[in-house]
Amino acid sequence: MAQHVVIIGAVALGPKAACRFKRLEPDSTVTMIDKSNVISYGGCGIPYYVSGDISEPNELRSTIYHMVRDEGFFRNVKGVDVMARTEALSIDRTAKTVHVKNLDTGDEQDISYDKLVLATGSRPRRLPLPGADHKNVHVVADYNDAIAIREKIAKGQVGRAAIIGAGFIGLEMAEAFADMWGVETTVVEVFDQILPNLVSSNLAEMGMKQMQDNGVVFYLGEKVSAIEETADGLNLKTDKRDIPCDIVIMSAGVIPNSELASGAGLEVSNPGGAIVVNEYMQTTDPDIYAGGDNVLMPNLVSGKSGFYPLGSLANRQGRVIGSNLAGLQQTFPGAVGSFAVKMFECSVAGTGLSAAAAEKAGFDVDTAYVVQFDRAHFYPEKELLHIELVFEKKTGRVLGLQALGGKGLSAVGRVDAVASLLPYKPTVHDISNLELAYSPPFASAMDVLNAAGNVAENILAGRNKAISGQEFDELWAHRDTNNICFLDCREVEDARSTVEADPEHWLNIPHHQIKACLDQIPKDRPVVLVCNTGVRSFEAQLGLNAAGFNDTVNVQGGMSGLRNRGKF
Amino acid sequence: MAQHVVIIGAVALGPKAACRFKRLEPDSTVTMIDKSNVISYGGCGIPYYVSGDISEPNELRSTIYHMVRDEGFFRNVKGVDVMARTEALSIDRTAKTVHVKNLDTGDEQDISYDKLVLATGSRPRRLPLPGADHKNVHVVADYNDAIAIREKIAKGQVGRAAIIGAGFIGLEMAEAFADMWGVETTVVEVFDQILPNLVSSNLAEMGMKQMQDNGVVFYLGEKVSAIEETADGLNLKTDKRDIPCDIVIMSAGVIPNSELASGAGLEVSNPGGAIVVNEYMQTTDPDIYAGGDNVLMPNLVSGKSGFYPLGSLANRQGRVIGSNLAGLQQTFPGAVGSFAVKMFECSVAGTGLSAAAAEKAGFDVDTAYVVQFDRAHFYPEKELLHIELVFEKKTGRVLGLQALGGKGLSAVGRVDAVASLLPYKPTVHDISNLELAYSPPFASAMDVLNAAGNVAENILAGRNKAISGQEFDELWAHRDTNNICFLDCREVEDARSTVEADPEHWLNIPHHQIKACLDQIPKDRPVVLVCNTGVRSFEAQLGLNAAGFNDTVNVQGGMSGLRNRGKF
C-alpha cells in the first residue's frame, strides 16, 4: 500500500533514506524538508572547499555524473518532493502530522505522514564566550558557512586564523588555512593533546609535529575565555595568552539536533540529548525513525551507548532506514567509531577504542605500539607506519587500533581491516594471524598489523617489558638522579650522534654484540633499551633476561617514535 | 627442559620458526639445514630484483637495519646454527634423527632432534617439454635463479622473453622484463584468462589490457608443446604458433616438497602431495611440524583443504610453529587465500573465493561488480576501483572479494577489510554496513565496498537484474538478430560517440529523462540498460519496471567496465 513518508533534514541521511525508499516503493511519496536552501551536500568536504582543493562549491553537491542535487533533481530524478527553506516546528504523533513554517513567507502548515524520519543532524557547539557572535567568528556547520569563510580568505581578509578545538574539523580547517592560503594558523585545544580521546598522546604528538612543521601553531591545555574586537581584527583570549587573528573558527564538537524529538515525547539521552533508537533505527515511536548525527548508537566494542556524528554512519544508517520504511527490517547494530583525518602529508586513522577511551569504558588495557614499513622493507617505495593496538590485559581481546602514516592509504587500510573485525571480538592472536593480501609493493609478508599482534602477545605473556615514548621522556628527564643505564642497541654509526650528545648516560652496544659484551652492562642498575623501532631492543631484552639482567625495559617504537614526536 | 630442534629449510618459515622458538627458549638449541648457500631471503621480491627496482640482491636477504641474514647472522645474533649446502635425505622417526649430506664434501651424518620442522617449501613445476632443460629456460625458484636471470638481461642477452603461465610469478616477471628493461615480452597461458581461478574473466581482461597497453603480448588458451633452439635464440612452440625468444620463464605453478615427509611415513595429500597438518601445524607425527609452501590448509570459506603457497602464510605459520615448539599451543586454523599482484600501474587483489572457485567448491553464487572512485568523488585525487563481491545466492553469505585498482593501496585495502572478516561468515548486509574509516581524502562516505554490499542485496532481492560485461558482449555481438534495444542512460554528451557509431541499435535517454520519455522505449523488445558504472542504469531499470517494462537488464560496471576491458 502506498504510504507518505516525511523526512526532516536533507543533507546526508535524509536523501539517502528518501532515495532508497523510493527505489523500493516507487508508488509511495516522500516529502523532504530542510531549513536551508542548499541540500544534499558532502559536509565532510567543506574543509577541502575552504582550502581550494575543491574549486567550486557545487562539486560538494553534485553527483558523480555532474548533476547538482537540488530540489529539481530530487523531484525529477528521484521522485522525492523537497520543501527547502522550511522549518519543522513540532510533531503531533497522535495526528501524525508535522507542523512546518516556510522561512521565506512565514506561512505555516501541517503535513501528514505515515512514517517520519528525523534526519536533523547536529549543530556545532557554540561556546558561550564574550564576543562569540562577532561576524568573523565562524562555525563549520554547513555549506553556506563554507562559502562565507572561503570568500573572506579569497578577498584577502584573513591573514591570521585562530581555531578553537583540535578535533577532526579543527585540524582539517587548520590545514585548509595554512596549506593552500598560507594563513598564519593557531589552534587552541582545552585538552592536553590533539584528537583527545581518539588517539594516544604518542600518535597525537606525532600528528601535531607534522602540522607544526607545516607552520601551524598549537596551544594545548588552554581555555579560551573571550573573543575581543581590536583595531586590526580580533583577539582570541585564552587563560594563558592573547592570540591576534582575523577570523576565529569554533570547532568544539557538535550537539545533536533532537529538540523536535524530545518535544514530541520521544526518548532522548540525558545528558547528551541524542535520540534513542533501536537496531531498526526506530525511535520510541515505531513510526518515527532517526539516524545520523542525532542518535545514540551502541558501541560494538564497549557495549555502551555513544554519540558518533560521522558522515559515513549517516549514509549507511540512511539506507537502513530507507529499507525499513519499505518494510524490509534491516538492522544497524551499532558503531565501532572508525575515523580518518588528513593532516598535510600525514594520515591519522582509528577504529574501536583508544587506550584512554577503553579505560573510561572500564577496561584494563595495554597498548602494543609498532613502527614498521607499510610495504616489504626491500621494496623501494615505502613509508613508516606507526600503529597502536589497544587490548584488554585480562583476555587479550582487541579493543581498538589507531594508526599514523603518510598521506596514502597505508594507515586507513590497516584500520579498515581491524574495523571490520572488531564486532567479532578478536584477540591479539587473531591479529597476529590476520591474512592480509601480500606482495612486496603492497605489504610486508609479516605485515605491520601482524607485528602489532605479535608484540601484544609478547606483552601479555610478560616477555616484552615495554615502556612508551612518554615514559621514556620521564626517565630521561630524571637521568641525573635515577641511576638508569640507557642502552642504545642500534649499529654504532646509527647511534653515534645520540650517544655522543650525552655519553655519560648512553651506552651503545649493537644488539648483535650484546651477548659478547655482557660485562659492559651494569647488573645493579635499571637498563632502558632503545633501538630504531623497538624490534632489536626487544630481542636485546630477551637476551639480557636470559643472562640474568632482570631490571630492563624497552622503548616501544624506539627512536622512530621519539623522533616523530620531536624528541632526539 | 632444553631441547634440540632441527629445521629443514631456511628461506621463510624455517628462520621465522627458529627465531621465535629461540626467543621463547633461549636455552634450547636449533639447527637449521638448507641445500642452498643463500638462506632467509624474500622470495616474493625476486621479480623486483630482476626488474631492477631492487638494485642489490643482498637487499632481499637483509634485515631492515641492513644486516645480511647469512649463517653468521643466525649463529651470532639469533643463536641458531645453520648447516648450509646440506641436504636432508631421510628421517628416522623412531631414532628421531635426520640423515643429511653435505653437498660440497659429500659427507653424510645423522642429526638427532627432539622436534623437527619441515620447512621444505615448494619447487616450480617444470613442464616436461622437449627443450625444457636448455640453459636459457628458467624457473623462478630461488635467489640464485634471480641473479642468473638478471645477469643475462644486464649483459644484453635478452631482447625477447617468453613466459609460460599467467599466474602471480608469470605476470610479475612479465612486468619485470617489459617495464624497466624494455624486453619484448610474451606470456602464454593454457587457460583462457590470466590469473585463472583467482579472479573473474572480467577483472582478468582489465588487468591483461593494462599489461597489453604496456607492451606485453598475451596468448591465452594455448598450450606450449616444445622449446627449440634456433639460429638466433629459442623458439617457444605452442599449439597455435611459434614464439621466437631469447629466454623462457616457466612459471606454471609450484609443487610442494613433501618427499621427505612421505618417505618418513607422514600423511601427504593424494593427489597434490601436500603435507597434512593439524591446527597446531603438527604433521601426523606430533614431534614433526610442517608449514608454508608444503602443507595442506583448510580454506576457511569453503571448508575444503587447499594448497596456498604464499609467503605471507609461511611467515605467520612459522611463528605459530616456533611458539608451539616451545609448548605454547597456538593455532593456525586455515587460510582465506588473500593475494595481491602489481601489474604496471594497476593492482589486482583478492581474498576468499572467486566465482569460479566458489562454484567448483559447490556453491551456487552470484557476483556484484561495482565501479566507484576510491575516495570521495568530489575530492581531487582519486581513481576508479573495480570490485567484485562473490556471494552465495541462497544465503547471501559473502564468499570472496576481488578488486582491481591503481598501483596504490585502494584495492588491497578493501580486500584486507573483507579478508579479516571472511572467517566469520559475513553476509552481504554486513558488507553494506561495514564501518570503514571515512574522510574525503581516503574513502567515500558510502564506500565502494559498502556499495558492493548494497548491489549484492539488490541482486539477491531480484530488484537488480544485472548482466556482466561478457554477457553484454554476447548480446551486442548478436544485435542484428536478437531484436534488443540497447539503451544508454548517460548524459547526451557522454553517450554521443557510442550512439553515433551505431544509431540503429543504440537509444540514448539520460536516466533522469526516462520517466518523461517512456513512449520512446519499446515495450515489446528486451531492453539492455547501460550507463557509466551501473548505478544510473539500475535506477533506470527500477523506473522502467515500475512503468511495466519487465524485460530489462542492466550492465554491471557499465561503460567503465567495458572500456577497461578494451571494448567500446
XYZ file of N, CA and C in Angstrom, chain A residues 388-476:
267
model
N 49.096 1.475 16.775
C 48.900 1.140 18.184
C 47.696 0.220 18.310
N 47.936 -0.942 18.829
C 46.877 -1.922 19.045
C 46.525 -1.889 20.530
N 45.280 -1.584 20.820
C 44.820 -1.493 22.209
C 44.103 -2.789 22.571
N 44.505 -3.391 23.665
C 43.913 -4.689 24.019
C 43.677 -4.788 25.520
N 42.759 -5.677 25.867
C 42.440 -5.889 27.274
C 43.491 -6.803 27.880
N 44.000 -6.417 29.038
C 45.082 -7.192 29.655
C 44.630 -8.590 30.055
N 43.427 -8.668 30.608
C 42.978 -9.927 31.178
C 42.757 -10.988 30.100
N 42.165 -10.560 28.980
C 41.692 -11.518 27.976
C 42.463 -11.480 26.664
N 43.243 -10.449 26.441
C 43.894 -10.302 25.143
C 42.938 -9.859 24.057
N 41.740 -9.464 24.441
C 40.772 -9.012 23.444
C 41.210 -7.673 22.841
N 41.071 -7.565 21.528
C 41.442 -6.322 20.845
C 40.313 -5.320 20.998
N 40.644 -4.118 21.449
C 39.619 -3.099 21.685
C 39.688 -1.964 20.673
N 40.842 -1.819 20.026
C 40.939 -0.730 19.063
C 42.289 -0.708 18.381
N 42.348 0.031 17.296
C 43.605 0.231 16.578
C 43.645 1.678 16.129
N 44.788 2.319 16.351
C 44.978 3.666 15.824
C 46.289 3.675 15.049
N 46.318 4.457 13.971
C 47.490 4.422 13.105
C 47.821 5.796 12.577
N 49.108 6.004 12.338
C 49.567 7.239 11.714
C 50.496 6.860 10.569
N 50.194 7.375 9.396
C 51.015 7.077 8.234
C 51.155 8.287 7.339
N 51.587 8.034 6.125
C 51.702 9.104 5.152
C 50.331 9.475 4.611
N 50.318 10.251 3.509
C 49.004 10.714 3.074
C 48.275 9.691 2.211
N 48.914 8.558 1.950
C 48.254 7.498 1.195
C 47.315 6.683 2.068
N 47.049 5.471 1.631
C 46.029 4.656 2.289
C 46.607 3.593 3.228
N 47.898 3.682 3.545
C 48.514 2.671 4.407
C 47.855 2.585 5.766
N 47.698 3.714 6.410
C 47.138 3.716 7.762
C 45.662 3.336 7.708
N 44.933 3.966 6.804
C 43.496 3.707 6.692
C 43.236 2.235 6.366
N 44.043 1.660 5.481
C 43.847 0.259 5.103
C 43.962 -0.671 6.293
N 44.959 -0.476 7.129
C 45.121 -1.339 8.314
C 43.969 -1.123 9.285
N 43.573 0.116 9.439
C 42.455 0.404 10.346
C 41.181 -0.288 9.842
N 40.954 -0.243 8.540
C 39.752 -0.873 7.985
C 39.742 -2.384 8.224
N 40.920 -2.984 8.125
C 40.983 -4.442 8.334
C 40.572 -4.803 9.754
N 40.928 -3.956 10.698
C 40.548 -4.223 12.090
C 39.114 -3.763 12.355
N 38.706 -2.671 11.697
C 37.334 -2.166 11.890
C 36.311 -3.232 11.560
N 36.544 -3.953 10.467
C 35.551 -4.946 10.056
C 35.545 -6.135 11.011
N 36.651 -6.327 11.696
C 36.815 -7.466 12.596
C 36.272 -7.201 14.000
N 36.322 -5.949 14.442
C 36.044 -5.617 15.847
C 34.712 -6.139 16.389
N 33.634 -6.097 15.589
C 32.366 -6.599 16.147
C 32.438 -8.069 16.561
N 33.416 -8.791 16.069
C 33.520 -10.221 16.370
C 34.433 -10.501 17.563
N 34.829 -9.445 18.268
C 35.635 -9.589 19.488
C 36.913 -10.402 19.265
N 37.758 -9.955 18.357
C 39.000 -10.682 18.090
C 39.984 -10.562 19.253
N 40.926 -11.511 19.311
C 42.019 -11.409 20.283
C 43.288 -10.974 19.550
N 44.315 -10.668 20.321
C 45.572 -10.252 19.693
C 46.127 -11.381 18.831
N 45.836 -12.625 19.193
C 46.305 -13.754 18.379
C 45.662 -13.729 16.987
N 44.397 -13.315 16.923
C 43.745 -13.190 15.613
C 44.450 -12.137 14.751
N 44.933 -11.092 15.394
C 45.640 -10.042 14.646
C 46.998 -10.571 14.169
N 47.642 -11.375 15.003
C 48.908 -11.997 14.592
C 48.743 -12.793 13.308
N 47.614 -13.462 13.179
C 47.410 -14.377 12.047
C 46.594 -13.768 10.919
N 46.180 -12.530 11.045
C 45.333 -11.881 10.049
C 45.944 -12.036 8.661
N 45.142 -12.534 7.730
C 45.703 -12.875 6.420
C 45.499 -11.749 5.422
N 46.300 -10.722 5.549
C 46.226 -9.588 4.633
C 46.847 -9.971 3.290
N 46.359 -9.332 2.243
C 46.902 -9.593 0.914
C 48.359 -9.150 0.875
N 49.222 -10.024 0.392
C 50.647 -9.698 0.388
C 51.274 -9.783 -0.986
N 52.055 -8.797 -1.253
C 53.008 -8.755 -2.351
C 53.908 -7.577 -2.000
N 55.213 -7.666 -2.288
C 56.120 -6.624 -1.794
C 55.687 -5.182 -2.083
N 55.029 -4.884 -3.235
C 54.650 -3.482 -3.447
C 53.476 -3.016 -2.586
N 52.871 -3.902 -1.814
C 51.656 -3.527 -1.094
C 51.692 -3.781 0.408
N 52.528 -4.666 0.857
C 52.530 -5.034 2.281
C 53.818 -5.780 2.583
N 54.009 -6.101 3.848
C 55.107 -6.984 4.236
C 54.555 -8.385 4.383
N 55.432 -9.382 4.237
C 54.999 -10.767 4.435
C 54.431 -10.909 5.845
N 55.152 -10.383 6.815
C 54.604 -10.265 8.171
C 54.273 -8.784 8.304
N 53.025 -8.459 8.056
C 52.626 -7.061 7.974
C 52.717 -6.364 9.329
N 52.804 -5.061 9.279
C 52.858 -4.256 10.500
C 51.704 -4.604 11.434
N 50.560 -4.960 10.872
C 49.412 -5.308 11.703
C 49.662 -6.632 12.422
N 50.195 -7.608 11.693
C 50.555 -8.877 12.331
C 51.598 -8.633 13.413
N 52.559 -7.766 13.094
C 53.617 -7.473 14.059
C 53.025 -6.892 15.335
N 52.006 -6.052 15.191
C 51.374 -5.473 16.381
C 50.710 -6.572 17.206
N 50.095 -7.522 16.523
C 49.511 -8.665 17.240
C 50.588 -9.443 17.980
N 51.714 -9.649 17.309
C 52.822 -10.379 17.922
C 53.353 -9.656 19.159
N 53.537 -8.348 19.022
C 54.050 -7.579 20.159
C 53.060 -7.644 21.318
N 51.787 -7.520 20.994
C 50.764 -7.582 22.050
C 50.820 -8.929 22.767
N 50.975 -9.996 22.013
C 51.100 -11.328 22.624
C 52.284 -11.371 23.584
N 53.391 -10.805 23.135
C 54.587 -10.838 23.978
C 54.438 -9.961 25.223
N 53.713 -8.866 25.069
C 53.463 -8.022 26.244
C 52.567 -8.772 27.226
N 51.516 -9.361 26.698
C 50.576 -10.103 27.548
C 51.270 -11.224 28.305
N 52.217 -11.877 27.619
C 52.903 -13.007 28.234
C 54.008 -12.547 29.186
N 54.202 -11.240 29.267
C 55.228 -10.721 30.150
C 56.637 -10.840 29.587
N 56.724 -11.246 28.324
C 58.054 -11.384 27.712
C 58.611 -10.037 27.295
N 57.711 -9.197 26.780
C 58.117 -7.877 26.317
C 57.751 -6.881 27.410
N 58.786 -6.421 28.134
C 58.532 -5.417 29.169
C 58.796 -4.061 28.536
N 57.716 -3.456 28.098
C 57.851 -2.267 27.260
C 57.435 -1.016 28.003
N 58.014 0.092 27.600
C 57.507 1.390 28.063
C 57.205 2.239 26.836
N 56.390 3.237 27.034
C 56.029 4.130 25.937
C 57.080 5.223 25.788
N 56.996 5.944 24.703
C 57.888 7.076 24.489
C 57.761 8.109 25.600
N 56.529 8.317 26.037
C 56.316 9.296 27.109
C 56.954 8.816 28.417
N 56.876 7.539 28.664
C 57.530 7.011 29.872
C 59.049 7.161 29.740
N 59.531 6.951 28.519
C 60.962 7.186 28.293
C 61.315 8.639 28.593
N 60.501 9.565 28.074
C 60.760 11.003 28.315
C 60.970 11.268 29.805
N 60.080 10.661 30.578
C 60.081 10.878 32.021
C 61.391 10.349 32.632
N 61.768 9.142 32.243
C 63.007 8.557 32.767
C 64.212 9.379 32.329
N 64.177 9.803 31.067
C 65.299 10.566 30.516
C 65.429 11.910 31.219
